[in-house]
Coordinates of C-alpha atoms in Angstrom, one line a residue:
M1 CA 0.0 0.0 0.0
E2 CA 1.5 3.3 -1.0
Q3 CA 2.0 5.7 1.8
K4 CA 0.4 9.0 1.4
R5 CA 2.8 12.0 1.4
R6 CA 2.1 14.3 4.2
A7 CA 1.8 18.0 3.9
P8 CA 4.7 20.2 5.0
E9 CA 2.6 21.5 8.0
E10 CA 2.1 17.9 9.2
R11 CA 5.9 17.1 8.9
G12 CA 7.0 19.8 11.3
Y13 CA 7.4 22.6 8.7
C14 CA 5.4 25.6 8.0
V15 CA 4.8 27.6 4.8
Q16 CA 5.5 31.3 5.0
K17 CA 5.2 34.1 2.5
Q18 CA 8.2 36.2 1.8
K19 CA 8.4 39.8 0.6
H20 CA 9.3 38.7 -2.9
G21 CA 6.2 36.5 -3.1
K22 CA 7.8 33.1 -2.9
E23 CA 6.8 30.3 -0.5
C24 CA 9.5 28.5 1.5
L25 CA 9.9 25.8 4.0
A26 CA 11.7 26.7 7.2
D27 CA 12.8 24.4 9.9
T28 CA 10.9 24.9 13.1
Y29 CA 12.7 24.8 16.5
H30 CA 11.4 24.6 20.0
N31 CA 12.1 27.6 22.2
L32 CA 14.6 26.7 25.0
S33 CA 12.5 28.5 27.6
S34 CA 10.0 26.1 29.3
S35 CA 7.5 28.9 29.5
H36 CA 7.2 29.1 25.7
S37 CA 5.2 26.4 24.0
E38 CA 4.8 27.9 20.6
Q39 CA 7.2 27.1 17.8
S40 CA 9.2 29.8 16.0
V41 CA 10.1 29.9 12.3
Y42 CA 13.1 31.1 10.4
P43 CA 12.0 32.0 6.8
E44 CA 14.1 31.6 3.8
G45 CA 16.7 34.3 3.5
S46 CA 17.7 34.2 7.2
F47 CA 21.2 32.8 7.9
T48 CA 19.8 29.5 9.2
N49 CA 18.8 28.5 5.6
Q50 CA 21.5 30.1 3.6
P51 CA 24.3 27.7 2.5
G52 CA 27.5 28.3 4.3
L53 CA 25.9 30.5 7.0
Q54 CA 24.8 29.0 10.3
H55 CA 23.2 30.4 13.3
P56 CA 25.9 31.1 15.9
F57 CA 24.5 28.5 18.2
R58 CA 23.7 26.0 15.4
E59 CA 27.0 24.2 15.4
A60 CA 27.3 24.4 19.2
I61 CA 24.0 22.7 19.9
P62 CA 23.3 19.1 18.9
S63 CA 20.7 18.6 16.2
H64 CA 18.2 17.0 18.5
L65 CA 18.3 20.1 20.6
W66 CA 18.0 22.5 17.7
R67 CA 15.1 20.7 15.9
G68 CA 12.2 20.8 18.3
T69 CA 10.3 17.8 16.9
T70 CA 7.7 16.0 19.1
T71 CA 9.8 12.9 19.4
R72 CA 12.8 14.8 20.8
Q73 CA 11.2 17.2 23.2
S74 CA 11.8 15.1 26.4
M75 CA 15.0 17.0 27.2
N76 CA 14.3 19.6 29.8
H77 CA 15.5 23.2 29.9
N78 CA 18.4 22.6 32.3
E79 CA 19.9 19.9 30.1
R80 CA 19.7 22.0 27.0
F81 CA 21.4 24.9 28.7
R82 CA 24.1 22.7 30.2
M83 CA 25.1 21.3 26.8
M84 CA 25.1 24.8 25.2
H85 CA 27.3 26.0 28.1
Q86 CA 29.8 23.2 27.6
S87 CA 30.3 23.9 24.0
S88 CA 33.5 25.9 23.5
R89 CA 32.5 27.3 20.2
V90 CA 29.8 29.4 21.8
L91 CA 32.6 31.5 23.4
Q92 CA 33.7 32.8 20.0
L93 CA 30.2 33.5 18.4
R94 CA 27.5 36.0 19.0
P95 CA 24.0 36.2 17.3
D96 CA 23.2 39.0 14.9
T97 CA 21.2 41.3 17.2
A98 CA 20.6 43.7 14.2
N99 CA 18.3 41.1 12.6
E100 CA 14.7 41.5 13.9
Q101 CA 14.1 37.8 13.4
E102 CA 16.8 37.0 16.1
E103 CA 15.1 38.9 18.9
E104 CA 14.1 35.7 20.6
W105 CA 17.7 34.9 21.1
G106 CA 18.3 38.1 23.1
W107 CA 17.1 36.8 26.4
L108 CA 19.3 33.7 26.1
W109 CA 22.5 35.7 25.2
E110 CA 22.0 38.2 27.9
S111 CA 21.6 35.4 30.5
I112 CA 24.7 33.5 29.6
L113 CA 27.0 36.2 28.4
P114 CA 28.5 37.1 31.8
E115 CA 29.3 33.5 32.6
L116 CA 30.7 32.8 29.2
N117 CA 33.0 35.8 29.4
A118 CA 34.2 34.7 32.9
N119 CA 35.0 31.2 31.7
F120 CA 36.7 32.5 28.5
R121 CA 39.2 34.4 30.6
K122 CA 40.2 31.2 32.3
F123 CA 41.5 29.7 29.1
R124 CA 44.9 30.7 27.6
N125 CA 44.6 33.3 25.0
Q126 CA 44.2 32.1 21.4
Y127 CA 47.1 34.3 20.1
D128 CA 50.1 32.3 21.6
N129 CA 49.9 29.3 19.4
D130 CA 52.5 30.5 17.0
V131 CA 55.2 33.2 16.7
T132 CA 53.5 34.7 13.6
V133 CA 50.3 35.5 15.4
W134 CA 49.7 39.0 16.7
S135 CA 47.4 39.7 19.5
P136 CA 44.8 42.6 19.3
Q137 CA 47.2 44.6 21.5
G138 CA 50.0 44.2 19.0
R139 CA 52.0 41.7 21.1
I140 CA 53.6 38.4 20.0
H141 CA 53.2 36.2 23.0
Q142 CA 55.8 33.6 21.9
I143 CA 58.5 36.2 22.1
E144 CA 57.4 37.3 25.5
Y145 CA 57.5 33.8 26.7
A146 CA 61.1 33.5 25.5
M147 CA 61.9 36.7 27.3
E148 CA 60.6 35.1 30.5
A149 CA 63.0 32.2 30.0
V150 CA 65.8 34.6 30.3
K151 CA 64.4 35.9 33.6
Q152 CA 64.4 32.4 34.9
G153 CA 68.1 31.8 34.2
S154 CA 70.8 32.4 36.7
A155 CA 72.1 35.9 36.9
T156 CA 75.1 37.3 35.1
V157 CA 76.8 40.7 35.2
G158 CA 78.9 42.5 32.6
L159 CA 80.7 45.8 33.0
K160 CA 83.7 47.6 31.4
S161 CA 86.3 50.2 32.1
K162 CA 88.6 52.1 29.6
T163 CA 90.8 49.1 29.2
H164 CA 88.9 45.9 30.1
A165 CA 85.6 44.2 29.9
V166 CA 84.5 41.8 32.6
L167 CA 81.8 39.1 32.8
V168 CA 80.7 37.6 36.2
A169 CA 78.2 34.8 36.2
L170 CA 76.5 32.7 38.8
K171 CA 76.6 29.0 38.1
R172 CA 73.9 26.5 39.0
A173 CA 73.8 22.8 39.7
Q174 CA 70.8 20.6 39.0
S175 CA 71.4 18.7 42.3
E176 CA 74.2 18.0 44.8
L177 CA 75.2 15.1 42.7
A178 CA 75.7 17.2 39.5
A179 CA 78.4 19.6 38.5
H180 CA 77.7 23.2 38.0
Q181 CA 76.9 24.3 34.5
K182 CA 79.2 26.6 32.6
K183 CA 77.8 30.1 32.2
I184 CA 80.7 31.8 30.4
L185 CA 81.8 30.5 27.0
H186 CA 84.8 31.3 24.9
V187 CA 84.1 32.5 21.4
D188 CA 87.4 34.0 20.1
N189 CA 90.6 35.4 21.5
H190 CA 88.9 38.8 21.8
I191 CA 85.3 37.8 22.5
G192 CA 83.4 35.8 25.2
I193 CA 79.8 35.5 26.3
S194 CA 77.8 34.8 29.4
I195 CA 74.3 33.3 29.1
A196 CA 71.0 33.4 30.9
G197 CA 68.2 31.1 29.8
L198 CA 68.2 27.8 27.8
T199 CA 71.8 26.4 27.7
A200 CA 71.1 24.4 24.5
D201 CA 70.1 27.5 22.6
A202 CA 73.2 29.3 23.9
R203 CA 75.5 26.6 22.6
L204 CA 73.9 26.8 19.2
L205 CA 74.5 30.6 19.1
C206 CA 78.0 30.2 20.5
N207 CA 78.9 27.8 17.7
F208 CA 77.5 30.3 15.1
M209 CA 79.6 33.1 16.6
R210 CA 82.7 30.9 16.5
Q211 CA 82.2 30.1 12.9
E212 CA 81.8 33.8 12.0
C213 CA 85.0 34.6 13.8
L214 CA 86.9 31.9 12.0
D215 CA 85.5 33.0 8.7
S216 CA 86.8 36.5 9.3
R217 CA 90.2 35.3 10.2
F218 CA 90.4 33.0 7.2
V219 CA 89.0 35.5 4.6
F220 CA 90.2 38.9 5.9
D221 CA 93.1 37.8 8.1
R222 CA 91.8 39.9 11.0
P223 CA 89.6 39.5 14.1
L224 CA 85.9 40.1 13.6
P225 CA 84.8 43.5 15.1
V226 CA 82.6 43.0 18.1
S227 CA 79.8 45.2 16.8
R228 CA 79.7 43.3 13.5
L229 CA 79.4 40.0 15.3
V230 CA 76.5 41.3 17.4
S231 CA 74.7 42.5 14.4
L232 CA 75.0 39.0 12.8
I233 CA 73.6 37.5 16.0
G234 CA 70.7 39.9 15.9
S235 CA 69.9 38.9 12.3
K236 CA 70.1 35.2 13.1
T237 CA 67.8 35.5 16.2
Q238 CA 65.3 37.4 14.2
I239 CA 64.7 34.6 11.7
P240 CA 62.7 32.4 14.1
T241 CA 60.6 35.3 15.3
Q242 CA 58.9 35.8 11.8
R243 CA 58.6 32.3 10.4
Y244 CA 55.7 29.9 10.9
G245 CA 56.5 26.8 12.9
R246 CA 59.7 28.3 14.5
R247 CA 60.3 29.4 18.1
P248 CA 62.5 32.2 19.4
Y249 CA 65.8 31.4 21.0
G250 CA 65.1 31.3 24.7
V251 CA 68.4 32.7 25.8
G252 CA 69.9 36.1 26.6
L253 CA 73.6 36.9 26.0
L254 CA 76.1 39.4 27.5
I255 CA 78.9 39.7 25.0
A256 CA 82.2 41.1 26.2
G257 CA 84.9 41.9 23.6
Y258 CA 87.8 44.1 22.8
D259 CA 88.7 45.5 19.3
D260 CA 90.1 48.6 17.8
M261 CA 87.3 50.7 19.3
G262 CA 88.1 49.5 22.8
P263 CA 86.2 47.3 25.2
H264 CA 82.6 46.4 24.6
I265 CA 79.6 45.0 26.6
F266 CA 76.6 44.1 24.4
Q267 CA 73.3 42.6 25.5
T268 CA 71.2 40.5 23.1
C269 CA 67.5 39.5 23.6
P270 CA 65.3 36.7 22.2
S271 CA 63.4 39.4 20.4
A272 CA 66.5 40.0 18.2
N273 CA 67.2 43.4 19.9
Y274 CA 70.7 44.2 21.0
F275 CA 72.2 47.0 23.1
D276 CA 75.6 48.5 23.7
C277 CA 75.9 48.9 27.4
R278 CA 78.4 50.3 29.9
A279 CA 77.2 47.8 32.5
M280 CA 74.3 45.3 32.5
S281 CA 72.9 42.4 34.3
I282 CA 70.3 39.8 33.1
G283 CA 68.8 36.7 34.7
A284 CA 66.9 35.9 37.9
R285 CA 66.8 38.8 40.5
S286 CA 68.9 40.8 38.1
Q287 CA 67.2 44.0 39.1
S288 CA 69.1 44.1 42.4
A289 CA 72.4 43.9 40.5
R290 CA 71.3 46.6 38.0
T291 CA 70.5 48.9 41.0
Y292 CA 74.0 48.4 42.3
L293 CA 75.5 49.1 38.9
E294 CA 73.5 52.3 38.5
R295 CA 74.8 53.6 41.8
H296 CA 78.5 53.0 41.0
M297 CA 78.5 53.4 37.2
S298 CA 80.5 56.6 37.4
E299 CA 83.4 54.7 39.1
F300 CA 83.8 52.0 36.5
M301 CA 85.6 53.9 33.7
E302 CA 88.6 54.8 36.0
C303 CA 88.8 51.4 37.8
N304 CA 91.7 49.0 37.3
L305 CA 91.1 45.4 36.6
N306 CA 90.9 44.1 40.2
E307 CA 88.5 46.9 41.3
L308 CA 86.3 46.2 38.2
V309 CA 86.1 42.5 39.0
K310 CA 85.1 43.4 42.6
H311 CA 82.3 45.6 41.5
G312 CA 81.0 42.8 39.3
L313 CA 81.2 40.4 42.3
R314 CA 79.4 42.8 44.5
A315 CA 76.6 43.3 42.0
L316 CA 76.3 39.6 41.4
R317 CA 76.1 39.0 45.2
E318 CA 73.0 41.3 45.3
T319 CA 71.1 38.7 43.4
L320 CA 71.6 36.0 46.0
P321 CA 69.3 35.4 48.9
A322 CA 70.5 36.5 52.4
E323 CA 71.5 33.0 53.4
Q324 CA 73.7 32.4 50.4
D325 CA 77.1 33.8 49.4
L326 CA 79.6 33.6 46.5
T327 CA 81.9 30.7 46.5
T328 CA 84.5 29.2 44.2
K329 CA 82.0 26.6 43.0
N330 CA 79.1 28.9 42.0
V331 CA 81.1 31.9 40.4
S332 CA 82.7 32.2 37.1
I333 CA 84.6 35.2 35.8
G334 CA 85.6 36.2 32.2
I335 CA 88.1 39.0 31.4
V336 CA 89.2 40.5 28.2
G337 CA 91.1 43.7 27.5
K338 CA 94.0 45.5 25.9
D339 CA 96.9 43.0 25.4
L340 CA 94.8 40.4 27.3
E341 CA 93.0 37.6 25.5
F342 CA 89.6 36.5 26.8
T343 CA 90.3 34.3 29.8
I344 CA 87.8 32.3 32.0
Y345 CA 88.4 31.8 35.7
D346 CA 86.6 28.9 37.4
D347 CA 86.9 27.1 40.7
D348 CA 90.2 27.8 42.5
D349 CA 91.1 30.5 40.0
V350 CA 88.4 32.6 41.4
S351 CA 89.8 32.5 45.0
P352 CA 92.1 35.5 44.7
F353 CA 89.2 37.7 43.6
L354 CA 86.9 36.4 46.4
E355 CA 89.5 36.8 49.1
G356 CA 89.8 40.5 48.5
L357 CA 86.0 40.9 48.7
E358 CA 84.6 42.1 52.0
E359 CA 82.0 40.0 53.8
R360 CA 78.4 40.5 53.0
P361 CA 76.7 42.7 55.6
Q362 CA 74.1 40.8 57.5
R363 CA 70.7 42.2 57.9
K364 CA 69.7 42.6 61.5
A365 CA 66.4 40.9 62.4
Q366 CA 63.9 43.2 64.0
P367 CA 63.2 42.2 67.6
T368 CA 59.7 40.9 68.2
Q369 CA 57.6 42.4 71.0
P370 CA 57.0 39.9 73.9
A371 CA 53.4 39.1 74.5
D372 CA 53.5 40.0 78.2
E373 CA 54.9 43.5 77.7
P374 CA 52.5 46.5 77.6
A375 CA 51.5 47.9 74.3
E376 CA 53.0 51.4 75.1
K377 CA 56.6 50.1 74.5
A378 CA 55.8 49.5 70.8
D379 CA 56.1 53.2 70.1
E380 CA 59.7 53.4 71.4
P381 CA 62.3 53.9 68.6
M382 CA 64.1 50.7 67.5
E383 CA 67.9 50.5 67.4
H384 CA 69.5 50.5 63.9

C-alpha cells in the first residue's frame, strides 16, 4: 500500500510568504524556555537556511536540541542549557542582534554572556599558538615567553672600564650530585659571552659566533669586530621570530669583547634586539644587580682590573638570597682587555678575587615584641 505523502505542515514545517512573493519551507525549532510552548520559524533568507551560513548556536547545539520535533522534546531546559554552556564554540560567536528575526535569542544571550566571558578568561589566549600570530594589543606572546625564559636563568653581570671588559656569572647545579653548568663561553681570543636562559640555545648561538670569527680570520686575516658579530647574532635570532613553525631562542647573552674601538659590553635578547651597554645584568633577580651598577656606574671607567672585578662580584652578590654567598663553586669570571685575550676563571682560579671581597653585611632581624609587655613600648624607637 502506497504511503500518502504528508503536507509540510504535518511534517513539522510551516509555509510562509516572503516579501518577494515566494513560498518557502523553514525548519521549526522549539524555544529553549520552558515557559514558551509555541514554535518559531526562520524564513528563507535568514542565515539559518542560507548555504555556508549558520546560526551562531547552530554548530554548538546538537541537532536533536535544535530541531524541536515532538519525538525529541523530552529533554528539559536545564539539560539543554548545560550542553550549550559546555560547547567551547559558543565562546567565539554571537548572534546578529541587528536582525529583527533574532530577537528571541536576546534573552538567552543576555543570560549566559557574563558567565561565558568569565569562563573565557580562564583559558589561555588564542594568540600564543605560533610566533607569527599578533594579539589585538600588538603583542607576540611567543617572544614574550622567550623573554621570560631569560628571567628564569641564573644571573650574570657585565661591565667595562677604559681598558677591560669583565663578565661575572652565577653557576647553578641541578642537584648536589651534579656539577655546576658553565655560564661563560669562549668565542674567540677577543670575545666571550655569558648566558641566561636555555643552555642548549646558547651553545647553538655560540657555535655560530665561533664560525663567523673563524671566517673573518680566514677570509680577511683579521679579528671580527665585536659590533659586526653582534649584528650578525641579531639577524640570526630574528629569523625564528617571523617564520611559521619556529620558536625564538630562549636565551639572553652578555657579550664582552675588545677590538680597535676599545672594550665592549653588548646585550642580546630573544626578540632580536641588542644594546651597547656600559654595564648590564640579566637573569633571575637581576634588578638588584642593576640597581648596584647604576649607583656605582661613574666609578667603572677609572677602575683598574681588580677593582672592576670586585664591582662585578658585589653586583652579582646582590642577586643572591640572604642565606647564600659567593663561593669558588658557583662563580665564574671572564676577562678581556688590551693586550689580554679572553680568559675564563673557574673554581680555584676565582679564589684571589673572592679573598679581596669584603664580607656581605648581614641584615639585623627586627626584635619581636613579647606578648606580656605592655603595648606602650611598641612606640619606642628601635635600634639600627
